Short mmCIF file of C-alpha atoms in Angstrom, two decimals:
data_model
loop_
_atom_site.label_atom_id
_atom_site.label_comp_id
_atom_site.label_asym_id
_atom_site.label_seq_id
_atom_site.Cartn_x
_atom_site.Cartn_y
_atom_site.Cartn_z
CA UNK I 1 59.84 26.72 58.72
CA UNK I 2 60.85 30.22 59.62
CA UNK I 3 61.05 31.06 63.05
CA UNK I 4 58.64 32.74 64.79
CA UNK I 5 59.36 34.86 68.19
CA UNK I 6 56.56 34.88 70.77
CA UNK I 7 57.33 37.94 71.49
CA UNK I 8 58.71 40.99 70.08
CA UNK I 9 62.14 41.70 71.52
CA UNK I 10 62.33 45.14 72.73
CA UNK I 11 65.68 47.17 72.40
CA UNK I 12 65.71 47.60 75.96
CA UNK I 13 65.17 44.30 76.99
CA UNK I 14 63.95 42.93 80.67
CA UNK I 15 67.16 40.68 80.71
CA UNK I 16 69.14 43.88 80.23
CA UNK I 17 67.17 45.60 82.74
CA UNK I 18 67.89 42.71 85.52
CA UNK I 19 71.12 42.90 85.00
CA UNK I 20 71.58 46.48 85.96
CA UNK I 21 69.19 46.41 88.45
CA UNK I 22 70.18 43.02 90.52
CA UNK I 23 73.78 44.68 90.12
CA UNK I 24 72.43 48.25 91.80
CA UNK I 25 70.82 46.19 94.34
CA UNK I 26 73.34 43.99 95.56
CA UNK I 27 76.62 45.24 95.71
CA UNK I 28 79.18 42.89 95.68
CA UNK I 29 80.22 42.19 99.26
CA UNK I 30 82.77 39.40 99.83
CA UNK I 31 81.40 36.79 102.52
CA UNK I 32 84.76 36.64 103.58
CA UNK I 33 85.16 40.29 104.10
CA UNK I 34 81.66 40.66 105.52
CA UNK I 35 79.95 37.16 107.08
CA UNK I 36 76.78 36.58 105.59
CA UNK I 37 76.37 34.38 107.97
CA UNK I 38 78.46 32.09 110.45
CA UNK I 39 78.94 28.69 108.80
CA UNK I 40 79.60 26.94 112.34
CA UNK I 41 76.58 28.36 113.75
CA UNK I 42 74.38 30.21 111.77
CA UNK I 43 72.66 33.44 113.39
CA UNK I 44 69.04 32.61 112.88
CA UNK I 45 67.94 35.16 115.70
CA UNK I 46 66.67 37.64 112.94
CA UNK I 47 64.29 35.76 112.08
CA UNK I 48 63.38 36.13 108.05
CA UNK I 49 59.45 35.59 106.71
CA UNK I 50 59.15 33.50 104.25
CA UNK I 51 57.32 34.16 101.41
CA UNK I 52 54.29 32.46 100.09
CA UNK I 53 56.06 31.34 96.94
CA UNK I 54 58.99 29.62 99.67
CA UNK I 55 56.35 28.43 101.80
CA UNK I 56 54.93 26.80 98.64
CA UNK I 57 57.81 24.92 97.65
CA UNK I 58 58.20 23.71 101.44
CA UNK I 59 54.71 22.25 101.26
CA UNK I 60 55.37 20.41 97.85
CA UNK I 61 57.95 18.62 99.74
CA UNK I 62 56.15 17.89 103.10
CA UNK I 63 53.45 16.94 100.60
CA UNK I 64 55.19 14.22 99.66
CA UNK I 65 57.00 13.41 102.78
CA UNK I 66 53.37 12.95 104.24
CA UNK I 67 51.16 11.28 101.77
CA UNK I 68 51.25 7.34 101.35
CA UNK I 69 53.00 5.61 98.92
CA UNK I 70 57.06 5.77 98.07
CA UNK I 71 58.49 8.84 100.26
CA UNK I 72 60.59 11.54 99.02
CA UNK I 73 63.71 9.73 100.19
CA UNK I 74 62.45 7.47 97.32
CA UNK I 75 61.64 9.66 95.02
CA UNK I 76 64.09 12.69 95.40
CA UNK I 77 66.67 12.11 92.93
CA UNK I 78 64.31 11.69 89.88
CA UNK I 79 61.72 14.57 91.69
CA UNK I 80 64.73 17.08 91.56
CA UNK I 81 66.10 15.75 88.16
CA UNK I 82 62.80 16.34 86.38
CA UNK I 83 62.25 19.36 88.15
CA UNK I 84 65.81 20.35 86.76
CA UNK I 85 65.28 19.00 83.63
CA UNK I 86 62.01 20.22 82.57
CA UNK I 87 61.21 23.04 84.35
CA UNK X 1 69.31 3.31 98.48
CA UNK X 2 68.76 1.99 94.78
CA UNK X 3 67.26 4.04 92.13
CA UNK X 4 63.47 4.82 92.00
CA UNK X 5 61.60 3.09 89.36
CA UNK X 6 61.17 5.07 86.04
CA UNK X 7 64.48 7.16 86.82
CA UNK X 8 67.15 8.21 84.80
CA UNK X 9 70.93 8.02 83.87
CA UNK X 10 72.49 10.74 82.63
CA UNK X 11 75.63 10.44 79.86
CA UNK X 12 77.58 14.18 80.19
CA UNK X 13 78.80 13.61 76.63
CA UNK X 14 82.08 15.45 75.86
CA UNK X 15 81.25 15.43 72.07
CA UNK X 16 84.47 17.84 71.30
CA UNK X 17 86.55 20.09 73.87
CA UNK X 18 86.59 23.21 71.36
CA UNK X 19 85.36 25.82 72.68
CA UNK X 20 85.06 29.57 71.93
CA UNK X 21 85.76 30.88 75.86
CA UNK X 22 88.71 30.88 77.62
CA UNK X 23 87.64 30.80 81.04
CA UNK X 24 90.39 30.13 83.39
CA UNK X 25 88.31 27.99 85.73
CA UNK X 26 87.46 25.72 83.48
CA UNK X 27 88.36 21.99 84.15
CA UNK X 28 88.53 21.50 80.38
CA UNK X 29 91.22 24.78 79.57
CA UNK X 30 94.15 22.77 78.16
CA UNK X 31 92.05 21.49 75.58
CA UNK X 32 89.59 23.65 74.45
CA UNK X 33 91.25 24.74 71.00
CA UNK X 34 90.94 21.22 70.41
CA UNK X 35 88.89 20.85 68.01
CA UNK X 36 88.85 16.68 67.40
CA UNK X 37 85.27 15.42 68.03
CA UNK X 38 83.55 11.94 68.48
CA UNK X 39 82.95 9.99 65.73
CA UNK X 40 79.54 8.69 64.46
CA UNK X 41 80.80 5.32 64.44
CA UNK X 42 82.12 5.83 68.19
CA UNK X 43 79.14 7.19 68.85
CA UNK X 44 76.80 4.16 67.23
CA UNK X 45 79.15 2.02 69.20
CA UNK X 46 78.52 4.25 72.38
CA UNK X 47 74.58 3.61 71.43
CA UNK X 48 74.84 0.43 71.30
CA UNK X 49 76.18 -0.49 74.37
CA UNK X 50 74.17 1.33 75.97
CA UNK X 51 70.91 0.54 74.94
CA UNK X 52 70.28 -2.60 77.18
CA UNK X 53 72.32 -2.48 79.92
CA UNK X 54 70.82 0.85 81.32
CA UNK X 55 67.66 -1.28 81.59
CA UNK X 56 69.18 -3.84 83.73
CA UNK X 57 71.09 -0.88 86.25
CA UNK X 58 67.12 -0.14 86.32
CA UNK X 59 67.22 2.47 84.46
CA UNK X 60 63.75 3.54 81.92
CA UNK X 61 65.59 6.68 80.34
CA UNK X 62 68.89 7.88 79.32
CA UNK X 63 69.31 11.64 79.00
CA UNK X 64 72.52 12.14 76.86
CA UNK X 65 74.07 15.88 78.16
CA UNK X 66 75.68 17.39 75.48
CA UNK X 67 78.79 19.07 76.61
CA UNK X 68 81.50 20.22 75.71
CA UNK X 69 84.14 22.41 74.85
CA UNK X 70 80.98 24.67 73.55
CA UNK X 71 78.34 22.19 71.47
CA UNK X 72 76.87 24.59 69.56
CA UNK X 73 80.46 25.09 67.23
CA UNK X 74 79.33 21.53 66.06
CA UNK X 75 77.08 22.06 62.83
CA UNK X 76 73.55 21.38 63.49
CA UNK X 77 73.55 18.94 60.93
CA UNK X 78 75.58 16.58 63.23
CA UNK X 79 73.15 16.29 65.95
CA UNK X 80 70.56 15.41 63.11
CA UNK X 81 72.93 12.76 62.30
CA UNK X 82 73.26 12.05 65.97
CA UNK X 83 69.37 11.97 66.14
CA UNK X 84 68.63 9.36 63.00
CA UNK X 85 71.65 7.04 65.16
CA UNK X 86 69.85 7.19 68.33
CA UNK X 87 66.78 6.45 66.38
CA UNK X 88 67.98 3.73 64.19
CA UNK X 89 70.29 1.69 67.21
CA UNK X 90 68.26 2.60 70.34
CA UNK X 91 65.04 2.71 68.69
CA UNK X 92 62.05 2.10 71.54
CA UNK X 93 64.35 0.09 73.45
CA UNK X 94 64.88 2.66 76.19
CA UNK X 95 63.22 6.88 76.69
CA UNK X 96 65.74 9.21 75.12
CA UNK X 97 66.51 12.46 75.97
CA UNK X 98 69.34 15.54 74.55
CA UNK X 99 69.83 18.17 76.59
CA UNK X 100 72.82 20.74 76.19
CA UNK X 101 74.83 22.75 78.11
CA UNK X 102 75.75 26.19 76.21
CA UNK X 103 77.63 29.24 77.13
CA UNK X 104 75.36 30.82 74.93
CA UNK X 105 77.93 32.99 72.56
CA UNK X 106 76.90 31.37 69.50
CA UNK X 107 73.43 31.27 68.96
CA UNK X 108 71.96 32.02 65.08
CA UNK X 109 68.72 32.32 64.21
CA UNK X 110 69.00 28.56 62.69
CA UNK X 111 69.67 27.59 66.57
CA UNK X 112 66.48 29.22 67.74
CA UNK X 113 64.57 27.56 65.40
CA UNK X 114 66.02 24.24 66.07
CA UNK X 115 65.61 24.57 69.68
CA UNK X 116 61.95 26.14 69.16
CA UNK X 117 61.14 22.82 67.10
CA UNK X 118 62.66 21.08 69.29
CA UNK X 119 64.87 18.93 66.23
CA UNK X 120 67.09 17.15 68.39
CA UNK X 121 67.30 18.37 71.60
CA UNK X 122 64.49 18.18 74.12
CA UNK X 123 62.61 20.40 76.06
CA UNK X 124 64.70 22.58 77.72
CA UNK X 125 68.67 23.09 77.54
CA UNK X 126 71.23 24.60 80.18
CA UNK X 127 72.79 27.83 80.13
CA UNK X 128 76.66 28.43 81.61
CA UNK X 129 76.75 32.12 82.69
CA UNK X 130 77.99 33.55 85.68
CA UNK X 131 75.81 36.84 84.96
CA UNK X 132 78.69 38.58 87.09
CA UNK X 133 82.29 38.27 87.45
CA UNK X 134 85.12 38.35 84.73
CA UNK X 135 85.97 34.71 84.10
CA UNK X 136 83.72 34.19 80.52
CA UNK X 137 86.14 35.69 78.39
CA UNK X 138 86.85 34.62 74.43
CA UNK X 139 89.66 33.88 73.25
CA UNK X 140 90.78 37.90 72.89
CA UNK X 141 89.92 37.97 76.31
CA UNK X 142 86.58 39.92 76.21
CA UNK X 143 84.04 39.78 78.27
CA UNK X 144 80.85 38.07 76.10
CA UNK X 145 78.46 39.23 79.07
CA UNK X 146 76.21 41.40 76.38
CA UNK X 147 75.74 38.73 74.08
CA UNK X 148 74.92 36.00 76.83
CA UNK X 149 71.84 38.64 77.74
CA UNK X 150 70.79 39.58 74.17
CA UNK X 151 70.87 35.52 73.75
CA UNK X 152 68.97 35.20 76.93
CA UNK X 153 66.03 37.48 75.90
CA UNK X 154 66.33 35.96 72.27
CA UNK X 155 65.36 32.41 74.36
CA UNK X 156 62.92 34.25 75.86
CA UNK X 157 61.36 35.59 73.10
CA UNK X 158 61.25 32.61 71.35
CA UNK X 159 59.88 30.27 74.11
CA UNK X 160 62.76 28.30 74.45
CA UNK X 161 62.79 26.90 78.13
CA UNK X 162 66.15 26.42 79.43
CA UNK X 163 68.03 27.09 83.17
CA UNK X 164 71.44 28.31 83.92
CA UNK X 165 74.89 27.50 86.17
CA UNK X 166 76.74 29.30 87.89
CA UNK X 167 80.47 28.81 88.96
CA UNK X 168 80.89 29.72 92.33
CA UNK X 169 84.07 30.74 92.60
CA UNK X 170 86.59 33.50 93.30
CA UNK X 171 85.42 35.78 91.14
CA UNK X 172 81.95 35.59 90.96
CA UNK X 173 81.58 35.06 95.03
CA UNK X 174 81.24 38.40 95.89
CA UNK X 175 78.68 38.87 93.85
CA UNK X 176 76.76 35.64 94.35
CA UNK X 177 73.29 38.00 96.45
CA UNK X 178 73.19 39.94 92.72
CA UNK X 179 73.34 36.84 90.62
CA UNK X 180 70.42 35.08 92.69
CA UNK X 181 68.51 37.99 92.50
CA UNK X 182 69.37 38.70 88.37
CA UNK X 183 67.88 34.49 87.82
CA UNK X 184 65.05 34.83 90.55
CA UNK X 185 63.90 38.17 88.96
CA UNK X 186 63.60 36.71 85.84
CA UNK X 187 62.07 33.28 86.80
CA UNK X 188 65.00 31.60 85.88
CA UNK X 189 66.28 28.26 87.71
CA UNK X 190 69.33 27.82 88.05
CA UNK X 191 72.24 25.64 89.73
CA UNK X 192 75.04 26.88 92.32
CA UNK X 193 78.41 25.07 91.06
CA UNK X 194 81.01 25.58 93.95
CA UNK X 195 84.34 25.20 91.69
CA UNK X 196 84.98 21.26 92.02
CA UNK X 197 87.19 20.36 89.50
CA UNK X 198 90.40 21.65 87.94
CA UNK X 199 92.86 20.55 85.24
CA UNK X 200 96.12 21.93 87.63
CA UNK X 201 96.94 23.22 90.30
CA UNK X 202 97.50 26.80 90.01
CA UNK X 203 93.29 26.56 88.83
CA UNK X 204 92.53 25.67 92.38
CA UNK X 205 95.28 28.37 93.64
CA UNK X 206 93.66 31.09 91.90
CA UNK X 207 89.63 29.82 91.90
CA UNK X 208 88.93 27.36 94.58
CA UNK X 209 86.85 28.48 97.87
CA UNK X 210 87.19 27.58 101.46
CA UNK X 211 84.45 25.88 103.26
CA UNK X 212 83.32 28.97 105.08
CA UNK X 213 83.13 31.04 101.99
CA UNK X 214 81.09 28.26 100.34
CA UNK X 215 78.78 27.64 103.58
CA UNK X 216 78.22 31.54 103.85
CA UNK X 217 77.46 32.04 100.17
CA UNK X 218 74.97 29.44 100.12
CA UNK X 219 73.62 30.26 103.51
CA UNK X 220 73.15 33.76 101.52
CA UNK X 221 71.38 32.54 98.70
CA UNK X 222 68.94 30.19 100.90
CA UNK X 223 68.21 33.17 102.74
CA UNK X 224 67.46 35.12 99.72
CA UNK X 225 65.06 32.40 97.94
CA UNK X 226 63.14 32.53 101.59
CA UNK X 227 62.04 35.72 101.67
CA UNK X 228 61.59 36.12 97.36
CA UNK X 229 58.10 36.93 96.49
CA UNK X 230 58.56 34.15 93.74
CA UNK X 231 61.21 32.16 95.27
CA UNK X 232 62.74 30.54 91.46
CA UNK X 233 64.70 27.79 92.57
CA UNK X 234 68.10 27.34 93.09
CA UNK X 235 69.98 24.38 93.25
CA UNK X 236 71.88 22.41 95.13
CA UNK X 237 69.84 24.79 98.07
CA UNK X 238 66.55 23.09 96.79
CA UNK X 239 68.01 19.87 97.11
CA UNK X 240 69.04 20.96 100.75
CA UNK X 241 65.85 22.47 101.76
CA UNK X 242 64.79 18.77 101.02
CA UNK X 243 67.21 17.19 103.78
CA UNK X 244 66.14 19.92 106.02
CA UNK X 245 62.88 19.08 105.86
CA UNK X 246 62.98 15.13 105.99
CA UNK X 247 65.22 15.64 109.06
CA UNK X 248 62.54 17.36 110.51
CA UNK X 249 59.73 15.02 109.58
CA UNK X 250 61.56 12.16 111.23
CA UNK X 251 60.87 9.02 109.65
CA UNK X 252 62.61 5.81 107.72
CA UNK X 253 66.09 6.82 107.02
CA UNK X 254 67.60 6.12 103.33
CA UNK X 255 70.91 6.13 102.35
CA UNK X 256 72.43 6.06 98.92
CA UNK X 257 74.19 3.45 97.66
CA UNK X 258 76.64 4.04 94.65
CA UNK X 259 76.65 0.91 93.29
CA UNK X 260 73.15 1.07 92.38
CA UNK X 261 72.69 4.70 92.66
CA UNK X 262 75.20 6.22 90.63
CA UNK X 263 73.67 8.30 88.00
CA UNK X 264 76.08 10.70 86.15
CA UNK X 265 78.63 9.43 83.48
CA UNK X 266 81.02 11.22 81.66
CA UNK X 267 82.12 9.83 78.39
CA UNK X 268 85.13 11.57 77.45
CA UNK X 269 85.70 12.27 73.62
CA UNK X 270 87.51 9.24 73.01
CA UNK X 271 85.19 7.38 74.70
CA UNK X 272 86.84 6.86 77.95
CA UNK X 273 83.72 6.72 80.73
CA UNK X 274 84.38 7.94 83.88
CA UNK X 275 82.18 8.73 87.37
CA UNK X 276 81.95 12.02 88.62
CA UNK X 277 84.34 11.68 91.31
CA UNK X 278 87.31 10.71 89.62
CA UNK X 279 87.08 12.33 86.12
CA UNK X 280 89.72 12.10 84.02
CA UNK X 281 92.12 11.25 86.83
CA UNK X 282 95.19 8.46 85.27
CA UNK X 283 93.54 4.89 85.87
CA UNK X 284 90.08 5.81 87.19
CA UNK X 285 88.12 5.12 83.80
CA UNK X 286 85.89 2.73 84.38
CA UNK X 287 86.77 1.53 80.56
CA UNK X 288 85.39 2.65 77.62
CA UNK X 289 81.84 2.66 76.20
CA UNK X 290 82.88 2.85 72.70
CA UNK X 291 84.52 -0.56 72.80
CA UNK X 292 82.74 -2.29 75.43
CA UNK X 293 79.38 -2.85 76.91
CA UNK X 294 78.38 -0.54 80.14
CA UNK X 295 76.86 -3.15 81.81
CA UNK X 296 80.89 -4.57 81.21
CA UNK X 297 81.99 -0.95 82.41
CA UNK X 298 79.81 -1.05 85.82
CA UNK X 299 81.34 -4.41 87.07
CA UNK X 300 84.54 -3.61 86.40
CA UNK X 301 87.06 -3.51 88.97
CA UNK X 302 88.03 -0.21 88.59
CA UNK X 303 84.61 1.16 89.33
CA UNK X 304 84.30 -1.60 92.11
CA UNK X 305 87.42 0.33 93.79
CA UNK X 306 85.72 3.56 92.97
CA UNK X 307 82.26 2.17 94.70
CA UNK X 308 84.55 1.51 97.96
CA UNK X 309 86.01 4.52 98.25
CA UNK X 310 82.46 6.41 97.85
CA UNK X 311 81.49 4.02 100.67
CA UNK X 312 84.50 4.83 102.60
CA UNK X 313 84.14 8.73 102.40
CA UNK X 314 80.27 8.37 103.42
CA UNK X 315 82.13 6.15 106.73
CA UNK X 316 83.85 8.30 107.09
CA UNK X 317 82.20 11.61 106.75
CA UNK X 318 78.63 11.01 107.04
CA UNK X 319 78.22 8.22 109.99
CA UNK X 320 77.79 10.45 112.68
CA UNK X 321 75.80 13.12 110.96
CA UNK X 322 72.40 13.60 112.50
CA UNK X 323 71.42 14.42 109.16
CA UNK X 324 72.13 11.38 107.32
CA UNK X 325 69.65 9.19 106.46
CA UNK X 326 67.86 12.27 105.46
CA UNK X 327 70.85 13.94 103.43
CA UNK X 328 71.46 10.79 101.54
CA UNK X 329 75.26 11.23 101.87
CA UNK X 330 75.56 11.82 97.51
CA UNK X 331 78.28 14.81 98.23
CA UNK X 332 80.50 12.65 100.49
CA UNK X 333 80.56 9.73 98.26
CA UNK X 334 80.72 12.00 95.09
CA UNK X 335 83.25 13.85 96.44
CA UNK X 336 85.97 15.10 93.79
CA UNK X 337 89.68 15.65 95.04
CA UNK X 338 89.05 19.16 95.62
CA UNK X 339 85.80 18.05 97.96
CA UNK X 340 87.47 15.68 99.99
CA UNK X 341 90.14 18.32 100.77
CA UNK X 342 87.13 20.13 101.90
CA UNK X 343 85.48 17.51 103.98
CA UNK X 344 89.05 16.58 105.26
CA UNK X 345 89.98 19.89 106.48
CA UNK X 346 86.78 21.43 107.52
CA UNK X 347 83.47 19.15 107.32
CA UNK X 348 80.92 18.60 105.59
CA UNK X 349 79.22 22.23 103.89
CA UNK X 350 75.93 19.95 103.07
CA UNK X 351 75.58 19.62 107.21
CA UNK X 352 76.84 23.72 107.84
CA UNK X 353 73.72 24.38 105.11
CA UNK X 354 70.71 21.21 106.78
CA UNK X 355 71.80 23.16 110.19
CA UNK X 356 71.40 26.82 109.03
CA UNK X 357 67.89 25.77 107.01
CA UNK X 358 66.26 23.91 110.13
CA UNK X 359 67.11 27.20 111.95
CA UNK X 360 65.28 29.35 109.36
CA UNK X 361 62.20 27.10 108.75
CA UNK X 362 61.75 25.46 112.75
CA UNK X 363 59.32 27.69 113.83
CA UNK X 364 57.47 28.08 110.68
CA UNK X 365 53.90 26.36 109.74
CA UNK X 366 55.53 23.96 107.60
CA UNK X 367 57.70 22.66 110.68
CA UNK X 368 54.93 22.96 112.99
CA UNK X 369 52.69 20.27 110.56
CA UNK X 370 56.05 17.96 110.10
CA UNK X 371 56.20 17.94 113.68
CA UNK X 372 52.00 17.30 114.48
CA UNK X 373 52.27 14.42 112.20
CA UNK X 374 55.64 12.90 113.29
CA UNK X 375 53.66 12.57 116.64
CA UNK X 376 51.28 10.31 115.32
CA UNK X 377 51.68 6.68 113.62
CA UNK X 378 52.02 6.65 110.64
CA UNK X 379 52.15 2.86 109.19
CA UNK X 380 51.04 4.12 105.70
CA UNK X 381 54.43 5.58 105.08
CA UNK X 382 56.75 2.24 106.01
CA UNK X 383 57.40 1.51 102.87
CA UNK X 384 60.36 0.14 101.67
CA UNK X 385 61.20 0.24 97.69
#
C-alpha cells in the first residue's frame, strides 16, 4: 500500500515555525544564573491564573479522587501509563 | 501498594546498542557502534518466559519498549519477524504491545508507512529530542536538529501519534521555558528526563544537575503548563500535579510496594534483566530472561536485595514526608546512584515540586471543592484494592 499523508506538508512547516518562535520567546536563561523559582520555598505570592485547559486536567484528577469506586492512588500508575502511552 | 487490575509491565528492550548519534549524555555511549543485536531465538526464549509469569505478578499486558542504540537501523523486516514470534509463542495468552523509542534521524518513507499501518508497532511511538541544546550530534558531530523537525512534521502529516523526551541536563537546562513551549505549542506530550544515569564518571561531571537546578526547572515548566491556553502535558509534572492534589484531598494513604509494584524491566541485549535502579551495575541482574523464567527472575535473591534497598531508601527518605502516602514514594525507591546522591545530599525534588504545586493551585476552585468534600464523610471512597 503506498502511503498516504493526511496532509500536505508545506515547505515552511508549523514544526519549523515553533521552533523559531518558542526559541524567540524564551531566551535561554540558566535557573542557576537567574532563580525561576526558590526550590526551598517557592515564591507563590504572584499568583499565576490558570488556564481552562490546566483547570481541566485538575478536575480529571479530582474527578477521580472523588467519585466511588478504586481511587486514583489505585489507579494512577496505569491512568498515567495509558495516558503516556496512547495519547 | 500492588498493581491495579488490568495494568501493565513494561520490557525496555535493548534490541542492539548501535546507534547513529553520539550524544555524550547518553548512558549507552561506549557501545553504541556496537552493532551485535538479539537473536530471534533469544528473543523466542525471552517470549517464552514471559508469557505466563507476567500473569501471575498480575499483570494483563506486556508492552515491549523497543530501545536501543537507535531501533530504526534494524531492518523493518526484523520486527515483522519479531511480530509472527510474539504471535506464534505468546499468542492470546497475555495483551501485547510495541512501542519504540526513536531519535528520529532515520525515518524513510517505508517507516511512515509502517508506522501509519501500524505493522508492528502500536499506536503511538516515542520521540528522543531535546528540540534545544547541542548534545544530538552524529557521529561527524553535527547537529541532526533539522531533520528531527522535518521528521516531526512528516509524523504529523501522516497521522502518526507519538510523544517526545527530553534530557534535562546541562545543556539543554537553560533552555528548558523554550522547549515546553516548542511541545505545548504543538500539542505534543512529552516527558522531562532529569539526567539519571551515566556509563562514567566524567558523564555526570560534565551533564548531571544539582537539586536546585532540577527543582527550579521543573518548578518552571509547572508554572508554564498552568497558565497555557492548552496546557499539553508534561511529565513527570503531571504525575506531580497528581500528588499535589491527593495531598490536598486528604484521604486513605497508599504506598508503593516494589515487590509487587515494580513495573519497568530492562533486558539488556544479551538478555541480562535488570530493574531500573540498578541497571547494568556488576551483580545487580536479576538473571537473565533468555535462559530462565521471570517469574524465576522476580524471586531471586538478587532482586530480593534490590526490593530491600528500595524499601530502605523510601525509610529512609520518604517516612516523614507529609506527602507520602499521596506521592507513592516510586522516585525514592527507584532511585538510581545518581538519585540517591541527590536525595542524600539535598532531599527529595518530588517534595520541593508537591510543595511549590499546592502553593500554585490552594486557592484555586479545584482546591476549594477537594477541601468542601474532605469535610464531609465519605464511606464510598474506603476502598481498599
Amino acid at each position: 500500500m503506498k502511503l498516504q499523508p493526511k496532509k500536505p506538508a508545506s515547505h515552511c512547516s508549523a514544526v519549523a515555525l515553533a521552533f523559531a518562535a518558542a526559541l524567540a520567546a524564551v531566551p535561554a536563561v540558566a535557573p542557576a544564573a537567574a532563580p525561576l523559582t526558590s526550590a526551598v520555598a517557592p515564591d507563590t505570592s504572584a499568583q499565576i491564573v490558570p488556564s481552562a485547559a490546566a483547570l481541566a486536567r485538575m478536575n480529571q484528577f479530582t474527578q477521580t479522587m472523588l467519585r466511588p469506586g478504586p481511587r486514583w492512588i489505585e489507579l494512577w500508575p496505569e491512568v498515567i501509563h495509558v495516558e503516556a502511552v496512547r495519547r | 501498594m500492588a498493581a491495579p487490575p488490568n495494568s501493565a509491565i513494561d520490557f525496555v528492550v535493548k534490541l542492539s546498542k548501535y546507534c547513529n548519534l553520539r550524544c555524550s549524555y547518553c548512558y549507552e555511549f561506549e557501545e553504541l557502534g556496537d552493532k551485535r543485536r538479539m537473536s530471534l531465538d533469544g528473543l523466542r526464549a525471552f517470549f517464552e518466559h514471559v508469557a505466563d509469569a507476567v500473569g501471575r505478578y498480575g499483570r494483563r499486558r506486556i508492552d515491549f519498549i523497543w530501545h536501543g542504540g537507535e531501533p530504526f537501523l534494524i531492518p523493518l523486516e526484523y520486527y515483522l519477524a519479531i511480530g509472527e514470534l510474539q504471535r506464534e509463542v505468546i499468542g492470546e495468552r497475555v495483551e501485547v504491545l510495541n512501542l519504540v523509542q526513536t531519535n528520529l534521524t532515520v525515518l524513510t518513507d517505508r517507516h511512515l508507512e509502517f508506522l501509519q499501518q501500524k505493522r508492528f508497532f502500536s499506536e503511538w511511538i516515542g520521540v528522543s529530542f531535546d528540540v534545544y541544546g547541542d548534545q544530538r550530534v552524529d557521529v561527524l558531530g553535527r547537529l541532526r536538529t533539522e531533520t528531527v523537525l522535518a521528521n516531526i512534521q512528516r509524523l504529523r502529516d501522516a497521522g502518526v501519534a507519538f510523544g517526545a523526551i527530553t534530557v534535562l541536563a546541562r545543556n539543554t537546562l537553560p533552555h528548558i521555558a523554550a522547549i515546553y513551549r516548542f511541545f505545548d505549542s504543538l500539542g505534543i506530550s512529552f516527558r522531562i528526563l532529569p539526567f539519571y544515569k551515566s556509563a562514567f564518571e566524567s558523564q555526570v561531571q560534565a551533564h548531571a544537575l544539582d537539586y536546585a537546578e532540577i527543582v527550579d526547572a521543573l518548578t518552571a515548566v509547572f508554572d508554564a503548563w498552568l497558565a497555557s491556553p492548552t496546557a499539553t502535558r508534561v511529565f513527570p509534572v503531571d504525575d506531580y500535579l497528581a500528588y499535589a492534589l491527593a495531598a490536598l484531598a486528604g484521604g486513605d494513604k497508599r504506598f508503593y510496594d516494589p515487590a509487587t509494584g515494580e513495573t519497568v524491566f530492562l533486558i539488556d541485549t544479551d538478555g541480562a534483566t535488570y530493574g531500573v535502579a540498578d541497571t547494568y551495575a556488576p551483580g545487580r541482574a536479576y538473571g537473565n530472561v533468555f535462559a530462565q523464567d521471570f517469574g524465576e527472575l522476580l524471586s531471586s535473591p538478587v532482586r530480593a536485595q534490590a526490593v530491600a534497598d528500595a524499601k530502605a531508601r523510601t525509610e529512609k527518605h520518604c517516612k516523614r514526608c507529609p506527602y507520602h502516602g499521596y506521592c507513592p514514594g516510586t522516585f525514592a525507591a527507584d532511585a538510581t546512584p545518581e538519585q540517591r546522591r541527590m536525595l542524600d545530599r539535598d532531599g527529595c525534588p518530588v517534595r520541593a515540586l508537591i510543595t511549590h504545586i499546592i502553593g500554585r493551585v490552594e486557592h484555586t476552585e479545584v482546591a476549594s471543592r477537594l477541601a468542601d468534600t474532605r469535610a464531609q464523610p465519605q464511606p464510598a471512597l474506603a476502598i481498599d484494592v
